[in-house]
Every structure is written in C-alpha cells, then in structure tokens.
Coordinates of C-alpha atoms in Angstrom, one line a residue:
X1 CA -30.7 138.2 49.0
X2 CA -28.8 135.5 50.9
X3 CA -25.7 134.0 49.3
X4 CA -25.9 130.7 51.3
X5 CA -26.6 127.4 49.7
X6 CA -29.9 125.7 50.7
X7 CA -29.2 122.2 51.9
X8 CA -31.7 119.6 52.9
X9 CA -31.9 118.5 56.5
X10 CA -30.6 115.1 55.7
X11 CA -27.5 116.5 54.0
X12 CA -26.9 118.9 56.8
X13 CA -27.2 116.1 59.4
X14 CA -24.8 113.9 57.5
X15 CA -22.4 116.8 57.0
X16 CA -22.4 117.6 60.7
X17 CA -21.7 113.9 61.5
X18 CA -18.8 113.9 59.0
X19 CA -17.3 117.0 60.6
X20 CA -17.6 115.5 64.1
X21 CA -16.0 112.3 63.0
X22 CA -13.1 114.3 61.4
X23 CA -12.6 116.2 64.6
X24 CA -12.6 113.1 66.7
X25 CA -10.2 111.4 64.3
X26 CA -7.8 114.3 64.5
X27 CA -7.8 114.2 68.3
X28 CA -7.2 110.4 68.3
X29 CA -4.3 110.7 65.8
X30 CA -2.8 113.5 68.0
X31 CA -3.0 111.3 71.1
X32 CA -1.5 108.4 69.2
X33 CA 1.4 110.4 67.9
X34 CA 2.2 112.2 71.2
X35 CA 1.5 109.3 73.4
X36 CA -0.5 111.6 75.7
X37 CA -4.2 111.6 76.2
X38 CA -4.0 115.2 77.7
X39 CA -1.9 117.5 75.5
X40 CA -3.3 120.8 76.7
X41 CA -5.5 122.3 79.4
X42 CA -8.4 122.1 76.9
X43 CA -8.3 118.3 77.0
X44 CA -8.5 118.0 80.8
X45 CA -7.5 121.0 82.9
X46 CA -7.3 119.2 86.2
X47 CA -5.1 116.4 84.9
X48 CA -3.0 118.8 82.8
X49 CA -2.0 121.2 85.6
X50 CA -1.6 118.4 88.2
X51 CA 0.8 116.6 85.9
X52 CA 2.7 119.8 85.2
X53 CA 3.0 120.5 89.0
X54 CA 4.4 117.0 89.6
X55 CA 6.8 117.3 86.7
X56 CA 8.1 120.6 88.0
X57 CA 8.8 119.3 91.5
X58 CA 10.5 116.2 90.0
X59 CA 12.8 118.6 88.0
X60 CA 13.5 120.7 91.1
X61 CA 14.5 117.6 93.1
X62 CA 16.6 116.4 90.2
X63 CA 18.6 119.6 90.5
X64 CA 19.0 119.1 94.2
X65 CA 20.5 115.7 93.6
X66 CA 23.6 117.4 92.2
X67 CA 24.1 119.3 95.4
X68 CA 23.5 116.2 97.5
X69 CA 26.0 114.2 95.4
X70 CA 28.7 117.0 95.8
X71 CA 28.1 117.1 99.5
X72 CA 28.4 113.3 99.8
X73 CA 31.7 113.3 97.9
X74 CA 33.0 116.1 100.1
X75 CA 32.4 114.1 103.2
X76 CA 33.9 111.0 101.6
X77 CA 37.1 112.9 100.7
X78 CA 37.3 114.0 104.4
X79 CA 36.9 110.5 105.7
X80 CA 39.5 109.2 103.3
X81 CA 41.9 111.9 104.5
X82 CA 41.2 111.0 108.2
X83 CA 42.0 107.3 107.5
X84 CA 45.3 108.3 105.9
X85 CA 46.2 110.7 108.7
X86 CA 45.4 108.0 111.3
X87 CA 47.8 105.6 109.6
X88 CA 50.5 108.3 109.5
X89 CA 50.1 109.0 113.2
X90 CA 50.3 105.3 114.1
X91 CA 53.6 105.1 112.2
X92 CA 54.8 108.2 114.1
X93 CA 53.8 106.6 117.4
X94 CA 55.8 103.5 116.5
X95 CA 58.9 105.7 115.8
X96 CA 58.4 107.4 119.2
X97 CA 58.1 104.0 120.9
X98 CA 61.4 103.0 119.4
X99 CA 63.0 106.1 120.7
X100 CA 61.5 105.4 124.2
X101 CA 62.9 101.9 124.2
X102 CA 66.1 102.8 122.5
X103 CA 65.6 100.2 119.8
X104 CA 66.0 100.5 116.1
X105 CA 69.3 102.3 116.4
X106 CA 72.5 102.2 114.3
X107 CA 75.1 101.8 117.1
X108 CA 77.6 99.1 116.2
X109 CA 80.1 97.3 118.4
X110 CA 83.4 95.9 117.0
X111 CA 86.7 94.3 118.1
X112 CA 89.7 93.9 115.9
X113 CA 92.8 91.9 116.6
X114 CA 95.9 93.9 117.3
X115 CA 98.4 91.5 115.6
X116 CA 98.4 91.0 111.8
X117 CA 97.8 87.4 110.8
X118 CA 100.8 87.2 108.5
X119 CA 102.7 84.3 110.1
X120 CA 102.0 80.7 109.7
X121 CA 102.8 77.9 107.2
X122 CA 104.6 79.1 104.1
X123 CA 102.4 80.2 101.3
X124 CA 99.2 80.1 103.4
X125 CA 96.7 82.9 103.4
X126 CA 95.2 84.3 106.7
X127 CA 91.8 82.7 106.2
X128 CA 93.4 79.3 105.5
X129 CA 95.6 79.3 108.5
X130 CA 94.9 76.7 111.3
X131 CA 93.5 78.4 114.4
X132 CA 96.1 76.7 116.5
X133 CA 98.9 78.4 114.6
X134 CA 97.4 81.8 113.6
X135 CA 100.0 83.7 115.6
X136 CA 103.7 83.5 116.1
X137 CA 103.1 82.1 119.5
X138 CA 100.6 79.3 119.5
X139 CA 99.7 80.3 123.1
X140 CA 97.5 83.0 121.4
X141 CA 95.7 80.4 119.2
X142 CA 93.2 77.7 120.1
X143 CA 94.1 74.3 121.2
X144 CA 92.0 71.4 119.7
X145 CA 88.8 71.2 121.6
X146 CA 89.0 74.7 123.0
X147 CA 85.7 76.7 122.7
X148 CA 84.8 80.3 122.0
X149 CA 81.5 81.5 123.4
X150 CA 80.0 84.6 121.7
X151 CA 77.4 86.6 123.6
X152 CA 75.6 89.6 122.2
X153 CA 73.3 91.9 124.3
X154 CA 71.3 94.5 122.4
X155 CA 69.9 97.8 123.7
X156 CA 66.7 96.0 124.7
X157 CA 68.7 93.6 126.9
X158 CA 68.0 90.7 124.5
X159 CA 70.9 88.3 124.4
X160 CA 72.1 85.8 121.8
X161 CA 74.7 83.1 122.4
X162 CA 76.8 81.0 120.1
X163 CA 79.6 78.5 120.9
X164 CA 82.4 77.6 118.5
X165 CA 84.5 74.5 119.2
X166 CA 87.9 74.3 117.6
X167 CA 88.2 70.9 115.8
X168 CA 91.6 69.5 114.7
X169 CA 92.6 71.3 111.5
X170 CA 90.0 74.0 111.8
X171 CA 90.9 77.2 110.0
X172 CA 90.3 80.9 110.4
X173 CA 87.8 80.6 107.5
X174 CA 85.8 78.0 109.4
X175 CA 85.5 80.3 112.4
X176 CA 84.5 83.3 110.2
X177 CA 81.8 81.2 108.4
X178 CA 80.4 79.8 111.7
X179 CA 80.1 83.3 113.3
X180 CA 78.4 84.8 110.3
X181 CA 75.9 81.9 110.2
X182 CA 75.1 82.2 113.9
X183 CA 73.2 85.5 113.9
X184 CA 75.1 86.7 116.9
X185 CA 77.4 89.0 114.9
X186 CA 79.7 89.0 111.9
X187 CA 83.4 88.2 111.4
X188 CA 85.8 89.0 108.6
X189 CA 89.5 89.0 107.8
X190 CA 90.7 92.5 106.9
X191 CA 93.0 93.4 104.0
X192 CA 96.0 93.6 106.4
X193 CA 95.3 90.1 107.7
X194 CA 93.7 91.1 111.0
X195 CA 90.5 89.5 112.2
X196 CA 87.4 91.5 113.2
X197 CA 84.2 90.8 115.0
X198 CA 81.1 93.1 114.7
X199 CA 77.7 93.2 116.3
X200 CA 74.7 95.5 116.7
X201 CA 74.8 94.7 120.4
X202 CA 77.5 94.6 123.0
X203 CA 79.6 91.5 122.1
X204 CA 81.8 89.5 124.5
X205 CA 83.9 86.5 123.5
X206 CA 84.9 84.0 126.2
X207 CA 87.5 81.3 125.7
X208 CA 87.3 78.0 127.5
X209 CA 91.0 78.6 128.4
X210 CA 90.5 81.4 130.9
X211 CA 94.2 81.7 131.5
X212 CA 94.7 83.3 128.0
X213 CA 95.4 87.1 128.0
X214 CA 95.5 87.2 124.2
X215 CA 93.2 85.2 121.9
X216 CA 93.7 85.1 118.1
X217 CA 95.5 88.4 118.3
X218 CA 92.8 90.1 120.5
X219 CA 93.7 91.6 123.9
X220 CA 91.8 89.5 126.4
X221 CA 91.2 89.8 130.2
X222 CA 91.0 86.4 131.8
X223 CA 90.0 84.8 128.5
X224 CA 87.3 87.4 127.6
X225 CA 87.3 89.7 124.6
X226 CA 85.0 92.8 124.8
X227 CA 83.8 94.9 121.9
X228 CA 83.8 98.7 121.8
X229 CA 80.7 100.7 120.9
X230 CA 80.9 103.0 117.8
X231 CA 79.2 106.4 117.5
X232 CA 75.5 106.2 118.1
X233 CA 73.3 108.0 115.6
X234 CA 69.9 106.6 116.6
X235 CA 68.3 109.7 118.1
X236 CA 68.8 111.9 115.0
X237 CA 67.5 109.2 112.6
X238 CA 64.2 108.8 114.6
X239 CA 63.7 112.5 114.9
X240 CA 63.9 112.9 111.1
X241 CA 61.5 110.0 110.6
X242 CA 59.0 111.4 113.1
X243 CA 59.1 114.9 111.7
X244 CA 58.7 113.6 108.1
X245 CA 55.5 111.8 109.2
X246 CA 54.1 114.9 110.8
X247 CA 54.8 116.9 107.6
X248 CA 52.9 114.3 105.7
X249 CA 49.9 114.7 108.1
X250 CA 49.7 118.4 107.2
X251 CA 50.0 117.7 103.5
X252 CA 47.2 115.0 103.6
X253 CA 44.9 117.4 105.5
X254 CA 45.5 120.1 102.9
X255 CA 44.9 117.7 100.0
X256 CA 41.6 116.4 101.3
X257 CA 39.4 119.1 99.6
X258 CA 36.5 118.5 97.2
X259 CA 35.0 121.2 95.0
X260 CA 36.6 124.0 97.0
X261 CA 35.6 122.7 100.4
X262 CA 38.0 121.1 102.9
X263 CA 36.5 119.7 106.0
X264 CA 39.9 119.0 107.5
X265 CA 41.2 122.6 107.6
X266 CA 38.6 124.2 109.8
X267 CA 37.1 127.7 109.3
X268 CA 33.7 129.0 108.3
X269 CA 34.6 129.1 104.6
X270 CA 35.0 125.3 104.7
X271 CA 31.6 124.6 106.3
X272 CA 29.4 122.4 104.2
X273 CA 25.7 123.0 103.8
X274 CA 23.5 120.8 101.7
X275 CA 19.8 121.5 100.8
X276 CA 17.8 118.3 101.0
X277 CA 14.3 119.4 99.8
X278 CA 12.8 122.1 97.5
X279 CA 9.6 122.7 99.4
X280 CA 11.0 122.9 103.0
X281 CA 14.0 124.1 104.9
X282 CA 15.5 120.6 105.2
X283 CA 19.2 120.8 105.0
X284 CA 22.3 119.2 106.4
X285 CA 25.3 121.1 107.8
X286 CA 28.8 119.7 108.4
X287 CA 31.3 121.8 110.3
X288 CA 35.0 121.7 109.3
X289 CA 37.6 120.7 111.9
X290 CA 41.3 121.5 111.8
X291 CA 43.2 118.2 111.8
X292 CA 46.6 119.6 110.8
X293 CA 49.4 119.2 113.3
X294 CA 48.4 122.6 114.7
X295 CA 44.8 121.6 115.2
X296 CA 45.9 118.3 116.7
X297 CA 48.4 120.0 119.1
X298 CA 51.3 118.1 117.6
X299 CA 54.8 119.6 117.5
X300 CA 58.0 118.5 115.8
X301 CA 60.8 117.7 118.3
X302 CA 64.3 119.0 117.8
X303 CA 65.6 115.7 119.1
X304 CA 63.5 112.6 119.8
X305 CA 64.9 110.3 122.4
X306 CA 64.0 108.3 125.5
X307 CA 63.8 111.4 127.6
X308 CA 60.9 113.0 125.7
X309 CA 59.4 110.2 123.6
X310 CA 56.5 109.5 126.1
X311 CA 55.3 113.0 125.8
X312 CA 55.0 112.7 122.0
X313 CA 53.4 109.3 122.4
X314 CA 50.7 110.8 124.7
X315 CA 50.0 113.7 122.3
X316 CA 49.7 111.3 119.3
X317 CA 47.2 109.1 121.3
X318 CA 45.1 112.3 122.1
X319 CA 45.2 113.2 118.4
X320 CA 44.1 109.8 117.2
X321 CA 41.3 109.8 119.7
X322 CA 40.1 113.2 118.3
X323 CA 40.3 111.9 114.8
X324 CA 38.3 108.8 115.7
X325 CA 35.5 110.9 117.2
X326 CA 35.6 113.1 114.0
X327 CA 35.4 110.0 111.8
X328 CA 32.3 108.8 113.7
X329 CA 30.7 112.2 113.2
X330 CA 31.5 112.4 109.5
X331 CA 30.5 108.8 109.1
X332 CA 27.0 109.7 110.4
X333 CA 26.8 112.7 108.0
X334 CA 27.8 110.4 105.1
X335 CA 25.1 107.9 106.0
X336 CA 22.5 110.6 106.1
X337 CA 23.5 112.1 102.8
X338 CA 23.6 108.7 101.2
X339 CA 20.1 107.9 102.5
X340 CA 18.7 111.3 101.3
X341 CA 20.3 110.7 97.9
X342 CA 18.5 107.4 97.6
X343 CA 15.3 108.8 99.0
X344 CA 15.3 111.8 96.6
X345 CA 16.0 109.5 93.6
X346 CA 13.0 107.4 94.6
X347 CA 10.8 110.5 95.1
X348 CA 11.8 111.8 91.6
X349 CA 10.8 108.4 90.1
X350 CA 7.5 108.5 92.0
X351 CA 6.7 112.0 90.8
X352 CA 7.5 111.3 87.2
X353 CA 5.4 108.1 87.3
X354 CA 2.4 110.0 88.8
X355 CA 2.7 112.8 86.3
X356 CA 2.8 110.3 83.4
X357 CA -0.1 108.3 84.7
X358 CA -2.3 111.4 84.5
X359 CA -1.6 112.3 80.8
X360 CA -0.3 109.2 79.2
X361 CA -2.6 107.7 76.5
X362 CA -3.3 104.0 76.0
X363 CA -1.8 103.6 72.5
X364 CA -3.7 100.3 71.9
X365 CA -7.0 102.0 72.6
X366 CA -6.1 105.1 70.6
X367 CA -5.1 102.9 67.6
X368 CA -8.4 101.2 67.8
X369 CA -10.2 104.5 67.9
X370 CA -8.4 105.8 64.8
X371 CA -9.3 102.7 62.9
X372 CA -13.0 102.9 64.0
X373 CA -13.2 106.6 63.2
X374 CA -11.7 106.1 59.8
X375 CA -14.4 103.5 59.1
X376 CA -17.1 105.8 60.4
X377 CA -15.7 108.6 58.2
X378 CA -16.1 106.4 55.2
X379 CA -19.7 105.5 56.2
X380 CA -20.5 109.2 56.7
X381 CA -19.2 110.0 53.3
X382 CA -21.4 107.3 51.8
X383 CA -24.5 108.5 53.7
X384 CA -23.9 112.0 52.5
X385 CA -23.8 110.7 48.9
X386 CA -27.1 108.9 49.4
X387 CA -28.7 112.0 50.9
X388 CA -27.7 114.0 47.8
X389 CA -29.3 111.5 45.4
X390 CA -32.7 113.3 45.6
X391 CA -31.2 116.5 44.2
X392 CA -29.6 114.4 41.4
X393 CA -33.1 113.1 40.5
X394 CA -34.4 116.7 40.0
X395 CA -31.4 117.3 37.8
X396 CA -32.4 114.4 35.6
X397 CA -35.9 116.0 35.1
X398 CA -34.3 119.2 33.9
X399 CA -32.3 117.5 31.2

C-alpha cells in the first residue's frame, strides 16, 4: 500500500509552478545580494571560469607592480647619487683650477714703518697727527699737495691703483681711512704708534717727491715703498679642500643604495633585475657601475699646486664624462620602468573590468525580477487555493 497522498493534476501543476517560482526568486535574491549574475560554475561555466582567469592574472600583475616600483626607486636613487657626485666633482675641479692659476691663496704682503710715531704736537695721538709733521724730521712727512700712489698686483697679475693727495691739515687718520676705503689694501696705526700697510697682492707705494728716501717712517728707494710677502699657505689649503671633496664622492656613492641594491658600487650582487610580465620572460636588467674614486680613477694628491693641478683637472673631466654617460643609461632604464609601471597599472584595470563585466549583475533588473517573482508567488498560492476548493466541496458533503 502506497503512503503517498493523491493530488489532483490541477493541484500538482500549481504546486510545481509555485516551486519553480520560489527557486527563481531565490536565485534573483542571491544575484541582488552578491551583485553578481554568475556566482558559481553552475550559473554559467564559461563566464565563471573566464572571469576567474582574468582576475587571477590581474592579481599576478598587481604583485609584479611591487617589484617594478622597487626597481624604479633603485634607479632613481642611483640617478640622485650621480647628480650629487657630479656637483662634488665640479667643485673639486674649481679647487684644482685655483691651484693651477695660483689664485685663492692666503699669502699676505705688508710694510711697517721703522720709526715710532710718538713725536709731534704736544698731547696729540699718532692718528691725529698732521702728515707733514708725523716724524721728527718733516722731510720724512708729506708736503701739502704731495701724493702717494698705491699699486697692488695679485697672483693673477691683476692690478689695483689708488692715489692719495695730502691736503693742508690732513692727518694720519685721514690717510688710514682713505686707504681702507680704496680696496687696494688696508692701513692701521699699531699700538706702538707705527703705521702699517697690508695687501693680498704685492703692494708698492710711490711718492710724488721721488727724492725722499724715507716716507712716513718707511724705508724708501727713490720715493718708493715695497711690501714684503708673508708665508704662503695656499697649496696646503687647496689640497685639503680637494681631498675632502673626493672623500664626499665615496660617501655619496656608498649611501646611494635602495632596498639592499646599490647601482653605484659595481659588482654582480648589486645588479638589478626586474620582471615585467607574469606570462612571458619580459624583464629589465640594470648593471651596477663603480663610481667611487677608485672606479673613476681619481686619486688624492699629497700636495695640489700649479705643477700637478692640470693632471687632476683632466682626470676629473674624464670622470664627469663617464658619469654623464651613466646618467644617460640609467635615465633610459628609469623611463622604461616608469612606462612599464603605467602600462601594468592600465592592464590590471582592464583585466578587472573585463572580469567584472562577465559576472556582474544588473541590480536594477534583478530588483525588478524579485518584485515580479514575489507577485507571481502570491498568484501561484492563490491558484493553489482555488484548485483545492473541489476537495473542500466533498468535505462539505461528508459533514
């Protein structure tokens, strides 16, 4: 004996319609909640697996972008180091050129009067004394209208000239102030009352009275006072400056590393290799070059002067030329990496868009479907109730 309930064909037909509507409603609600029209391979196998493949490649390329970004930063760090090293080498070249021309030194020339300026009007101070009576003998002073011509010639043979005219009543202070304002040299009255002239170039002072053999307390020859050169220290100063700059070149090269790779130190361990694609062997390799003073064939001089400066200038020119070629090569690599980074970003966007287009649901359409199916479900339930009314009529006869 069967345990199944006997249903009329009308009831079974309405029940099946109700079940189909419920299934379709569940599917529409799932698409509406997930935002996808394909949630599994059962919905659409072709679209599902194609979308998954596109998403996987987009994810792989996204991971490659990190490596491309690190490679780009490594090359940028190297280029920044090369710019700094170039600037340092140009400064070193300027120091060597100073050594070659003999300029920029600290040699001073000076002349000091041999007679203390302690005589003159009672109560007067050396600077306030009239130039015509500075010394005991006025023959060593200046007559009104006499001139003193100051001529300074520096180590580059550049000369400066200044002429002072002794006006009536002019004092030592007037002469000192005029010389200091001229730019030819400096003048001062010392603590013991003597007068001094100083200049960075060889200074000569000529009196218009060429018969004088002593002028203002200075020993003169036919009216001319000559200064004496002090101890020159220019060579040692420039050597120290030059060597400090070369030391900074090495330090800059060492500090130009990024993420453990330094393209300015040379060696296989510092070679950069960047993978550009996940489905091919596309990659970019950047060799490391030694741009320390050793790699650039630069040496530190024991003494830098006019005798060897040109050799160092030539070696710096060769080093700068090598760096410029390297900057051009690294600049090309940087451009390629930047272009591939932009390209990969665009490809990732394209892949994600394509993947979404295959499985993304139209939420407006799905919302309309849910509403229609809910209405159909209500109608199916009403139809099922009507189909069951015949059985209810038989029940009434049995009562």
